């Protein structure tokens, strides 16, 4: 099934843009990309049962979604062959930043980089 970046609407009020979703062209069935589901459900959980009207960019919450947005903007494709080298490059950049964050003792920065690396590793392990 081809993957597209779509908008998910939660509770009729919250728009979550740039969510990677597989859509079957023959039956029109859609499914959230499994590697980003934990972050999407976490975001929805934070919104609560009665959220206010708002919009989120999912690629600001999930590193893999951010790479998919970049791949689509640069090459008009979310094909794994396009995304995989970009993912490897991003992991290398984050590992360099991780070393700097550790050397400065900035634990919040270290935790953020670790979270981003985990998000990317879920995508790499599935390919």
C-alpha positions as a Python dict, from the first residue, in 0.01 Angstrom:
ca = {
    (1, 'X'): (0, 0, 0),
    (2, 'X'): (131, 348, -78),
    (3, 'X'): (203, 583, 209),
    (4, 'X'): (80, 939, 218),
    (5, 'X'): (105, 1221, 468),
    (6, 'X'): (-251, 1287, 580),
    (7, 'X'): (-445, 1482, 838),
    (8, 'X'): (-597, 1292, 1129),
    (9, 'X'): (-892, 1458, 1301),
    (10, 'X'): (-940, 1375, 1667),
    (11, 'X'): (-1266, 1438, 1849),
    (12, 'X'): (-1389, 1655, 1562),
    (13, 'X'): (-1178, 1945, 1688),
    (14, 'X'): (-808, 1865, 1663),
    (15, 'X'): (-629, 1840, 1330),
    (16, 'X'): (-302, 1649, 1334),
    (17, 'X'): (-126, 1715, 1003),
    (18, 'X'): (151, 1514, 834),
    (19, 'X'): (64, 1175, 981),
    (20, 'X'): (210, 891, 770),
    (21, 'X'): (-79, 669, 663),
    (22, 'X'): (-100, 370, 429),
    (23, 'X'): (-404, 374, 200),
    (24, 'X'): (-516, 81, -11),
    (25, 'X'): (-602, 210, -359),
    (26, 'X'): (-852, -71, -429),
    (27, 'X'): (-1056, -73, -106),
    (28, 'X'): (-971, 278, 28),
    (29, 'X'): (-882, 130, 368),
    (30, 'X'): (-636, 345, 563),
    (31, 'X'): (-397, 255, 842),
    (32, 'X'): (-152, 465, 1042),
    (33, 'X'): (212, 373, 976),
    (34, 'X'): (281, 133, 1267),
    (35, 'X'): (618, 287, 1351),
    (36, 'X'): (455, 620, 1444),
    (37, 'X'): (145, 486, 1620),
    (38, 'X'): (292, 508, 1972),
    (39, 'X'): (368, 878, 1929),
    (40, 'X'): (30, 951, 1769),
    (41, 'X'): (-160, 774, 2047),
    (42, 'X'): (59, 951, 2304),
    (43, 'X'): (-26, 1289, 2153),
    (44, 'X'): (-397, 1204, 2144),
    (45, 'X'): (-377, 1086, 2505),
    (46, 'X'): (-230, 1421, 2610),
    (47, 'X'): (-520, 1604, 2445),
    (48, 'X'): (-777, 1444, 2673),
    (49, 'X'): (-1140, 1354, 2609),
    (50, 'X'): (-1262, 1708, 2537),
    (51, 'X'): (-983, 1898, 2362),
    (52, 'X'): (-1007, 2255, 2239),
    (53, 'X'): (-996, 2328, 1867),
    (54, 'X'): (-632, 2324, 1755),
    (55, 'X'): (-388, 2203, 1494),
    (56, 'X'): (-66, 2005, 1537),
    (57, 'X'): (211, 1925, 1293),
    (58, 'X'): (288, 1560, 1367),
    (59, 'X'): (633, 1598, 1211),
    (60, 'X'): (719, 1828, 1504),
    (61, 'X'): (640, 1540, 1741),
    (62, 'X'): (789, 1247, 1550),
    (63, 'X'): (1132, 1236, 1386),
    (64, 'X'): (1036, 970, 1131),
    (65, 'X'): (735, 1175, 1020),
    (66, 'X'): (967, 1475, 989),
    (67, 'X'): (1195, 1279, 756),
    (68, 'X'): (897, 1171, 548),
    (69, 'X'): (785, 1534, 515),
    (70, 'X'): (1139, 1632, 408),
    (71, 'X'): (1154, 1346, 157),
    (72, 'X'): (822, 1446, 9),
    (73, 'X'): (916, 1814, -13),
    (74, 'X'): (1255, 1738, -169),
    (75, 'X'): (1168, 1449, -399),
    (76, 'X'): (787, 1422, -398),
    (77, 'X'): (823, 1069, -263),
    (78, 'X'): (787, 880, 64),
    (79, 'X'): (933, 566, -95),
    (80, 'X'): (1157, 370, 146),
    (81, 'X'): (1442, 379, -109),
    (82, 'X'): (1438, 759, -84),
    (83, 'X'): (1384, 777, 292),
    (84, 'X'): (1638, 515, 407),
    (85, 'X'): (1956, 711, 319),
    (86, 'X'): (1800, 1024, 467),
    (87, 'X'): (1725, 830, 786),
    (88, 'X'): (2083, 705, 812),
    (89, 'X'): (2212, 1060, 761),
    (90, 'X'): (1977, 1194, 1030),
    (91, 'X'): (2084, 922, 1275),
    (92, 'X'): (2450, 1015, 1221),
    (93, 'X'): (2370, 1383, 1280),
    (94, 'X'): (2177, 1301, 1598),
    (95, 'X'): (2462, 1083, 1725),
    (96, 'X'): (2701, 1376, 1674),
    (97, 'X'): (2461, 1603, 1862),
    (98, 'X'): (2426, 1338, 2134),
    (99, 'X'): (2802, 1348, 2193),
    (100, 'X'): (2790, 1728, 2226),
    (101, 'X'): (2487, 1715, 2457),
    (102, 'X'): (2658, 1458, 2681),
    (103, 'X'): (2978, 1663, 2695),
    (104, 'X'): (2784, 1972, 2805),
    (105, 'X'): (2588, 1777, 3065),
    (106, 'X'): (2254, 1898, 2928),
    (107, 'X'): (2031, 1610, 3037),
    (108, 'X'): (1714, 1754, 2879),
    (109, 'X'): (1890, 1776, 2542),
    (110, 'X'): (2030, 1423, 2584),
    (111, 'X'): (1680, 1290, 2661),
    (112, 'X'): (1533, 1468, 2356),
    (113, 'X'): (1799, 1324, 2126),
    (114, 'X'): (1748, 975, 2271),
    (115, 'X'): (1373, 1002, 2205),
    (116, 'X'): (1436, 1111, 1845),
    (117, 'X'): (1684, 827, 1788),
    (118, 'X'): (1431, 574, 1922),
    (119, 'X'): (1167, 706, 1684),
    (120, 'X'): (1403, 666, 1389),
    (121, 'X'): (1521, 322, 1498),
    (122, 'X'): (1162, 193, 1490),
    (123, 'X'): (1149, 291, 1121),
    (124, 'X'): (1489, 141, 1038),
    (125, 'X'): (1408, -189, 1208),
    (126, 'X'): (1092, -229, 997),
    (127, 'X'): (1266, -181, 659),
}
